PDB file of C-alpha atoms in Angstrom:
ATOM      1  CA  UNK N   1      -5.059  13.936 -22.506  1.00 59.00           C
ATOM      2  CA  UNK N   2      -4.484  10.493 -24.612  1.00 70.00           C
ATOM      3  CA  UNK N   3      -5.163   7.445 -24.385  1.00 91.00           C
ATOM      4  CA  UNK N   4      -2.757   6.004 -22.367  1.00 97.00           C
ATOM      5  CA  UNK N   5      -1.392   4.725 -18.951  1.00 98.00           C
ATOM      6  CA  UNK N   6       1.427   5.284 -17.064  1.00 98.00           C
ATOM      7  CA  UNK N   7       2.408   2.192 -15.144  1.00 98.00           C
ATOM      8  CA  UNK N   8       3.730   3.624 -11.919  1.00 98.00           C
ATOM      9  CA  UNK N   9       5.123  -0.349 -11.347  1.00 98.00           C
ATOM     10  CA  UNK N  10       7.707  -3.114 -11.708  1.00 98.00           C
ATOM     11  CA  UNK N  11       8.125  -6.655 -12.037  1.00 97.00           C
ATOM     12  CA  UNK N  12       5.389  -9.507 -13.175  1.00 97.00           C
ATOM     13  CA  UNK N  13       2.026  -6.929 -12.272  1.00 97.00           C
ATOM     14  CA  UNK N  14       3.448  -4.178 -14.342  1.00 98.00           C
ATOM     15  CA  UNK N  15       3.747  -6.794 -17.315  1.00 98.00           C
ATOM     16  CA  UNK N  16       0.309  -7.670 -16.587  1.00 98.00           C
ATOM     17  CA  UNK N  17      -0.830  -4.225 -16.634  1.00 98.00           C
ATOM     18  CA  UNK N  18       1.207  -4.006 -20.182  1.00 98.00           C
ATOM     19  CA  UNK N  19      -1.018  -6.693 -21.266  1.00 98.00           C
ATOM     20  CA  UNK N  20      -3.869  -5.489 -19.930  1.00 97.00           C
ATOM     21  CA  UNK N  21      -3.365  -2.050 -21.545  1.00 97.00           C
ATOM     22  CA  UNK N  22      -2.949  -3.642 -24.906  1.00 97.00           C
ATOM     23  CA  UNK N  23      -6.020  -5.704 -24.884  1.00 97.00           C
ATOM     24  CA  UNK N  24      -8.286  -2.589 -23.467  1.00 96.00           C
ATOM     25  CA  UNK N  25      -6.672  -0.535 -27.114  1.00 96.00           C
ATOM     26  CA  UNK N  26      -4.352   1.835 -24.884  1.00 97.00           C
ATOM     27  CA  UNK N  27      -1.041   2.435 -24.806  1.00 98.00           C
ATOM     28  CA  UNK N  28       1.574   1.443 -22.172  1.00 98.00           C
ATOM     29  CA  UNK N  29       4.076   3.812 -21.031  1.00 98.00           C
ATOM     30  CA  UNK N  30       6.585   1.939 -18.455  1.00 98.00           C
ATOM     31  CA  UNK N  31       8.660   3.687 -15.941  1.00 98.00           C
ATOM     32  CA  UNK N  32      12.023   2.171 -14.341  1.00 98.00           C
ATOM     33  CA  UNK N  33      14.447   2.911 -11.710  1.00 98.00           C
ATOM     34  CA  UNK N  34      18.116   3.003 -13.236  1.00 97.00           C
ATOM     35  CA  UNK N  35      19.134  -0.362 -12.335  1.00 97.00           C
ATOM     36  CA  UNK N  36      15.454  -1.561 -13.955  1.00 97.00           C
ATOM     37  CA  UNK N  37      16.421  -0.223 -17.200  1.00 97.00           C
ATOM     38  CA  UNK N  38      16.513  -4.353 -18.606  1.00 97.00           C
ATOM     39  CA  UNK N  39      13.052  -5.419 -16.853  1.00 98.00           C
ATOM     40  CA  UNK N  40      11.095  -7.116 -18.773  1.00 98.00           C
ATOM     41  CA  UNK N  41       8.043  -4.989 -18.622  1.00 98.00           C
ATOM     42  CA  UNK N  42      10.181  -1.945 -20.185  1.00 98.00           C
ATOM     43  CA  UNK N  43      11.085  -3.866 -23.058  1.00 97.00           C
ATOM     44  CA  UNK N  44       6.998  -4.716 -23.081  1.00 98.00           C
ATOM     45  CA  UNK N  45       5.320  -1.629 -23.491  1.00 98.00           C
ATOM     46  CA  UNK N  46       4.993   0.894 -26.127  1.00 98.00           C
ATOM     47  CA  UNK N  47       7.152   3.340 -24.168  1.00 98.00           C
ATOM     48  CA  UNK N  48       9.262   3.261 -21.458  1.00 98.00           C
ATOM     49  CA  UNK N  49      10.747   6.376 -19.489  1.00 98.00           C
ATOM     50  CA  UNK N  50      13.476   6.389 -16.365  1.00 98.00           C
ATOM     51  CA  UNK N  51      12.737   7.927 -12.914  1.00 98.00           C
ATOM     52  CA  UNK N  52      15.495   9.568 -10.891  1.00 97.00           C
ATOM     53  CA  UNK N  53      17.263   6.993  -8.580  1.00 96.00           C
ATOM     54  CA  UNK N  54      17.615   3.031  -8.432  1.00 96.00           C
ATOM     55  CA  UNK N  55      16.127   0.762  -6.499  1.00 96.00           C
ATOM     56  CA  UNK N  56      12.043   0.485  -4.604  1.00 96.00           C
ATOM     57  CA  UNK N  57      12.514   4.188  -3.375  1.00 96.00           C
ATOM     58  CA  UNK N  58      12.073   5.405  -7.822  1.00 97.00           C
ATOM     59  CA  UNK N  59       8.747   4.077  -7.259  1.00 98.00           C
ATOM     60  CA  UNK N  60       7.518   5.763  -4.454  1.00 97.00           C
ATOM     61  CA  UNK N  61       8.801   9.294  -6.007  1.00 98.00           C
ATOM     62  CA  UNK N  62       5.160  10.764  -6.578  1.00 97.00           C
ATOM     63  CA  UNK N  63       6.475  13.847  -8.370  1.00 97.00           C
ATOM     64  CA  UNK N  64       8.976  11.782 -10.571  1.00 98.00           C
ATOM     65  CA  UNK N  65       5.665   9.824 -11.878  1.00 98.00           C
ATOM     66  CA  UNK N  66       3.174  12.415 -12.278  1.00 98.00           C
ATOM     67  CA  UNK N  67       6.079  14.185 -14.018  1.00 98.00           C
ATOM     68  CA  UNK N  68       6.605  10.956 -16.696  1.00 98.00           C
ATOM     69  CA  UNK N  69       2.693  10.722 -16.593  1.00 97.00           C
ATOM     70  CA  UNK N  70       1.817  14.422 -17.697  1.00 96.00           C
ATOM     71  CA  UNK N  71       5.038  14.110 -20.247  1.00 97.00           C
ATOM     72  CA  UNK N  72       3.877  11.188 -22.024  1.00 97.00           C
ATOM     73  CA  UNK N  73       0.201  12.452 -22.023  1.00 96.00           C
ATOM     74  CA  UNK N  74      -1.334   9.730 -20.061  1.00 97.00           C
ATOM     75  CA  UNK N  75      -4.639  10.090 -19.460  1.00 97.00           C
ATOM     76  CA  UNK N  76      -4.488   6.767 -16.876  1.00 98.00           C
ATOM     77  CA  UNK N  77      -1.895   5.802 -13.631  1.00 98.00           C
ATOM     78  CA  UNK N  78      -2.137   2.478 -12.478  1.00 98.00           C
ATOM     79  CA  UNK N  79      -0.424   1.506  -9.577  1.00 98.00           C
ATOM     80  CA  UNK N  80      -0.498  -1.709 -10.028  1.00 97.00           C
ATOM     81  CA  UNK N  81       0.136  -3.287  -6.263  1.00 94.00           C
ATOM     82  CA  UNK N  82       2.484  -1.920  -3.154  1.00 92.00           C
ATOM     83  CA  UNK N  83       4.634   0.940  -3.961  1.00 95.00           C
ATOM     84  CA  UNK N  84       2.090   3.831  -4.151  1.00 96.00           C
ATOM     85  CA  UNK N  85      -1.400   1.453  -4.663  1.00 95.00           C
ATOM     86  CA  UNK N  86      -2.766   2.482  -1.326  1.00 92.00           C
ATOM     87  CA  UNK N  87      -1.341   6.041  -0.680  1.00 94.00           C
ATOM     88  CA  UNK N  88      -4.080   8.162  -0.286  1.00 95.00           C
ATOM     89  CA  UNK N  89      -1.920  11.546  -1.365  1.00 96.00           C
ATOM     90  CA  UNK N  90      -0.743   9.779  -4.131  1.00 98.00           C
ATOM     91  CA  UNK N  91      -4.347   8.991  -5.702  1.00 98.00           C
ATOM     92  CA  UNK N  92      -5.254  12.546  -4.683  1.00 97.00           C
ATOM     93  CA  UNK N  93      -2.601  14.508  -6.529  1.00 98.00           C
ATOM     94  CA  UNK N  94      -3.482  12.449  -9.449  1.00 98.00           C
ATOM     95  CA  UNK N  95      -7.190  13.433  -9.297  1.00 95.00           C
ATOM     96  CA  UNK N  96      -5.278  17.211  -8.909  1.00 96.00           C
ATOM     97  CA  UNK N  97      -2.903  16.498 -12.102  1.00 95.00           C
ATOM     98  CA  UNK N  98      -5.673  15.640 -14.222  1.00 94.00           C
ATOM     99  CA  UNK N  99      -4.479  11.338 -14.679  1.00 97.00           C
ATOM    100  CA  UNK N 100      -7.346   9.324 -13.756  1.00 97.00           C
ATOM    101  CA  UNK N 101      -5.608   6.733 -10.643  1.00 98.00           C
ATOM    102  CA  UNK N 102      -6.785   3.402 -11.394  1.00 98.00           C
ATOM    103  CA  UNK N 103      -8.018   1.889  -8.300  1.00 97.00           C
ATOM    104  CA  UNK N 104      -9.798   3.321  -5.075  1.00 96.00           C
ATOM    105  CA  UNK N 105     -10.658   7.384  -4.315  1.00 97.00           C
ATOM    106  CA  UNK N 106      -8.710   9.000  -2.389  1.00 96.00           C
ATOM    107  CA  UNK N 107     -10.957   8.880   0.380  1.00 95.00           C
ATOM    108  CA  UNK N 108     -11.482   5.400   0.812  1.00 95.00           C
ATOM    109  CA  UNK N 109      -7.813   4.596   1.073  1.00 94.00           C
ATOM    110  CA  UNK N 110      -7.559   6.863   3.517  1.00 92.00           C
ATOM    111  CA  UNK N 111     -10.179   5.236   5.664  1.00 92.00           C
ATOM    112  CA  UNK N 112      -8.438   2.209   5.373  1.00 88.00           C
ATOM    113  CA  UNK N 113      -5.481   2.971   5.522  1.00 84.00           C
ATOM    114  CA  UNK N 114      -6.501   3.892   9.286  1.00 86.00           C
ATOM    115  CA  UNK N 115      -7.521   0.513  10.550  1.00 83.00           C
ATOM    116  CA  UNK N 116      -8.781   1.951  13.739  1.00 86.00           C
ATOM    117  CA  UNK N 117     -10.942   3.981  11.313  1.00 89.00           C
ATOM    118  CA  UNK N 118     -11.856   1.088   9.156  1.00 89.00           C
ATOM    119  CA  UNK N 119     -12.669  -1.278  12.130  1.00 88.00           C
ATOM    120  CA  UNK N 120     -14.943   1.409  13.306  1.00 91.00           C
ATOM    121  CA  UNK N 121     -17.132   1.820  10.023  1.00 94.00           C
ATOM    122  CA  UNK N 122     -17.316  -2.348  10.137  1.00 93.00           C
ATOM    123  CA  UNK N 123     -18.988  -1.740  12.986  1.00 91.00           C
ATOM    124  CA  UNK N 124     -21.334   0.955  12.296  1.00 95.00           C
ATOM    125  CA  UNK N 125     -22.234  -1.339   9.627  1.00 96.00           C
ATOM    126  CA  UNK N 126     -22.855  -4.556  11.282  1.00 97.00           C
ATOM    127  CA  UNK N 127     -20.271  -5.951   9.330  1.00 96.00           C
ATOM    128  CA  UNK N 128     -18.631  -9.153  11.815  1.00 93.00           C
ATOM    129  CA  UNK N 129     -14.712  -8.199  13.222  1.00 89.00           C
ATOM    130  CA  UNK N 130     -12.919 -10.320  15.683  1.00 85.00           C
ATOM    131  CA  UNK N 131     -12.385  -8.715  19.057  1.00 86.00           C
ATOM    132  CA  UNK N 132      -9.837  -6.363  19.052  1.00 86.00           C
ATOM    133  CA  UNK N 133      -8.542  -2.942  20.637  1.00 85.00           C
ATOM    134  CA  UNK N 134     -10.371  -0.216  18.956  1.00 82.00           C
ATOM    135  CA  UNK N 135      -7.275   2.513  18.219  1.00 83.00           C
ATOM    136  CA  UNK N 136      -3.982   3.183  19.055  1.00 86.00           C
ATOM    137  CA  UNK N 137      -2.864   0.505  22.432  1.00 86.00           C
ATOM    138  CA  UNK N 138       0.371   0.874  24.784  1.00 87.00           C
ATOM    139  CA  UNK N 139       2.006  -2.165  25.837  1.00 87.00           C
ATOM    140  CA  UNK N 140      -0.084  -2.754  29.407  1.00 89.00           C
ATOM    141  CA  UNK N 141      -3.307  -2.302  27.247  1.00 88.00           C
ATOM    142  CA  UNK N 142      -1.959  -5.323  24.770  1.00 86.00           C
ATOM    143  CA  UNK N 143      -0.986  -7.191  28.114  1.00 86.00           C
ATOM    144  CA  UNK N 144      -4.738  -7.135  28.875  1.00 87.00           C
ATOM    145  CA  UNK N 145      -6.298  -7.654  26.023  1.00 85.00           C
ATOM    146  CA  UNK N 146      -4.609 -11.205  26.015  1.00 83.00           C
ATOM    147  CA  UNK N 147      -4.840 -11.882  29.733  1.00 84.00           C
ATOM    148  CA  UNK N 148      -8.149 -11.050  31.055  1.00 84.00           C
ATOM    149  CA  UNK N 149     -10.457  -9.263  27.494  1.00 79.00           C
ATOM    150  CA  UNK N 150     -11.660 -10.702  24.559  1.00 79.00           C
ATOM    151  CA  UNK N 151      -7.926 -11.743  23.488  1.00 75.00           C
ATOM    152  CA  UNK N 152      -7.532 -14.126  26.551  1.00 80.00           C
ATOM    153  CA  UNK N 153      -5.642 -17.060  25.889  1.00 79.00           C
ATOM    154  CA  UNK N 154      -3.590 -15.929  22.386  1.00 75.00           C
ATOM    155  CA  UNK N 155      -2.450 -16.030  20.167  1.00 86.00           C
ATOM    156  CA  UNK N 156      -3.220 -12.195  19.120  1.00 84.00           C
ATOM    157  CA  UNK N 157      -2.034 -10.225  15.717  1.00 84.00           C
ATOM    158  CA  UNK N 158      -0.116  -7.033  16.199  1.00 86.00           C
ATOM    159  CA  UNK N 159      -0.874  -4.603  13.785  1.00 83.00           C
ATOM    160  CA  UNK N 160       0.255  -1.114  12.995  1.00 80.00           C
ATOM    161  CA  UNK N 161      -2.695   1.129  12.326  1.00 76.00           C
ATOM    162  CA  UNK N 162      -1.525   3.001   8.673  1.00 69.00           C
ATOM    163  CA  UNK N 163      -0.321   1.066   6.016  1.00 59.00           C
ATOM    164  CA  UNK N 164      -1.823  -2.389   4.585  1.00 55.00           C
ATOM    165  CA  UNK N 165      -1.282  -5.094   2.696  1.00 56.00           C
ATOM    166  CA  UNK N 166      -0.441  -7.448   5.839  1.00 58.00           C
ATOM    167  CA  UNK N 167       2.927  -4.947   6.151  1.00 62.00           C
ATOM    168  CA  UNK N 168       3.577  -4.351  10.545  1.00 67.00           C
ATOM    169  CA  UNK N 169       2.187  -7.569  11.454  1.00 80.00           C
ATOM    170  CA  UNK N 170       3.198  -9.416  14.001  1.00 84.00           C
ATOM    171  CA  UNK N 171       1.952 -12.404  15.975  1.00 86.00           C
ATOM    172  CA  UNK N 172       2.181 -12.503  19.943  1.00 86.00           C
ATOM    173  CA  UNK N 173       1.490 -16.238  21.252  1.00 86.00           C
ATOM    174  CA  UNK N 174       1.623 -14.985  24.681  1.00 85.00           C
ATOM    175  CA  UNK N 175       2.617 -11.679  26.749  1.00 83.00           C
ATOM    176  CA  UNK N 176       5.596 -12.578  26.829  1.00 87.00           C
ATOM    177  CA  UNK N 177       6.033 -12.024  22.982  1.00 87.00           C
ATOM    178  CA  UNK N 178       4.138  -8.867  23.177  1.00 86.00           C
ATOM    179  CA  UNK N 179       7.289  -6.317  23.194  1.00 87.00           C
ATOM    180  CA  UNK N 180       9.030  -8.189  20.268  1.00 84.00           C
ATOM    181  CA  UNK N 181       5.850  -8.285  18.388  1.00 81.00           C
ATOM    182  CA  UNK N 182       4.973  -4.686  18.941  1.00 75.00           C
ATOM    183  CA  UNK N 183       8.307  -3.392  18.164  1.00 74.00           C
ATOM    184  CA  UNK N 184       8.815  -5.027  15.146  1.00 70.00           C
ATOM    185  CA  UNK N 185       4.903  -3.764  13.930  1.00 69.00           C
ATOM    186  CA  UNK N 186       6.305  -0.299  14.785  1.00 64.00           C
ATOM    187  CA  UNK N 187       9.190  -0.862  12.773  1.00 61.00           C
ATOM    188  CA  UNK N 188       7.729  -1.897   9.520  1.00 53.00           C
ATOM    189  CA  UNK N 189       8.829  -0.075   6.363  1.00 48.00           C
ATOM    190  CA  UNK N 190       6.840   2.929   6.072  1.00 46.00           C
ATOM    191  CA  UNK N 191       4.270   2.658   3.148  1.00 41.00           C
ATOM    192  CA  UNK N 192       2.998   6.695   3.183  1.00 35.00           C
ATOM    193  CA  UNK N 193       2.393   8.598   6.264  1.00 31.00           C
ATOM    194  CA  UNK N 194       1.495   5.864   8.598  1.00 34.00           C
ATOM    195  CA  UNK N 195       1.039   5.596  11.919  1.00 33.00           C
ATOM    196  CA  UNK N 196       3.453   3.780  14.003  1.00 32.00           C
ATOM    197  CA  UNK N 197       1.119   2.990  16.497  1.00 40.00           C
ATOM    198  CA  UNK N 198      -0.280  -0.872  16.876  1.00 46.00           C
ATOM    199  CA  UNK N 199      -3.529  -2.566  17.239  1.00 53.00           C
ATOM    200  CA  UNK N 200      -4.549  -5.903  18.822  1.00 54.00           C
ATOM    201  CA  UNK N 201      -7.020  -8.386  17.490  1.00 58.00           C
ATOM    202  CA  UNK N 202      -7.384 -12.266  18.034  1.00 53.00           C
ATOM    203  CA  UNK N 203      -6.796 -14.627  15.793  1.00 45.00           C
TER     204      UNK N 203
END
């Protein structure tokens, strides 16, 4: 495998990772969605190779990437940030392909992906949380946290349990705005495989 990485990416952090590739010796291969094909970070890097489709959905195609990757003999995938940074199956079948996925194993974003799971091992490990509900919570559950448990008084953040980087939250000021809020966490574009169930923490 050479020495090079895939940029499974758009926009101003897949021109950083461009950059970054250069200055670490390595070459950049680019991908793009069909309506990407002027971005400026494929007229960056040293090579530059179209996924199937237009659009975000080109680059969350996980096949279409590892395909480009294993074509273009990189021995590197950075995911740069959204997209596929924090799917856990996308990380693994890298490790599987033989690419080395720049970032965290596939283990660890699947533990926080989970943020039931996550909360939990905070705990186990002294590390301070605000109160919250500790897994998935139905409506009446989120109606008590913020009337009579730790959550009394509001405002509280809604929060779907899979997925991260803030996507599926949702602020409740009172119960009233508990249905809304919950729905819409529910309803958040899905990232990989999460759940749409929601959690409730003060805040």
């Amino acid at each position: 495998m050479g020495s090079a990485v895939l940029i499974a990416n758009r926009g101003e952090i897949a021109v950083r990772v461009v950059r970054a590739a250069a200055a670490a010796g390595l070459r950049s291969v680019a991908v793009y969605a069909e309506d990407d094909a002027a971005a400026p970070h494929v007229r960056l890097a040293d090579e530059a190779r179209p996924l199937p489709g237009s659009g975000p959905a080109a680059y969350l195609d996980a096949a279409a990437l590892l395909s480009v990757a294993q074509a273009a003999d990189c021995a590197y995938v950075h995911p740069g940030y959204g997209f596929l940074s924090e799917d856990a199956g996308f990380a693994r079948a890298c490790a599987e392909a033989g690419p080395v996925f720049v970032g965290p194993s596939p283990d660890v974003l699947g533990l926080f992906g989970d943020k039931a799971r996550a909360r939990a091992l905070a705990h186990s490990l002294g590390v301070p949380v605000l109160p919250g509900t500790s897994g998935p919570t139905t409506l009446d559950e989120a109606r008590a946290f913020l009337t009579e448990g730790p959550g009394a008084g509001g405002p509280v953040m809604v929060k779907a349990l899979g997925g991260g980087g803030g996507r599926g939250m949702r602020v409740a000021r009172d119960a009233a705005e508990l249905p809304r809020s919950g729905s819409a966490a529910a309803r958040r574009p899905p990232p990989a495989s999460a759940a749409a169930t929601c959690t409730s923490s003060g805040c």
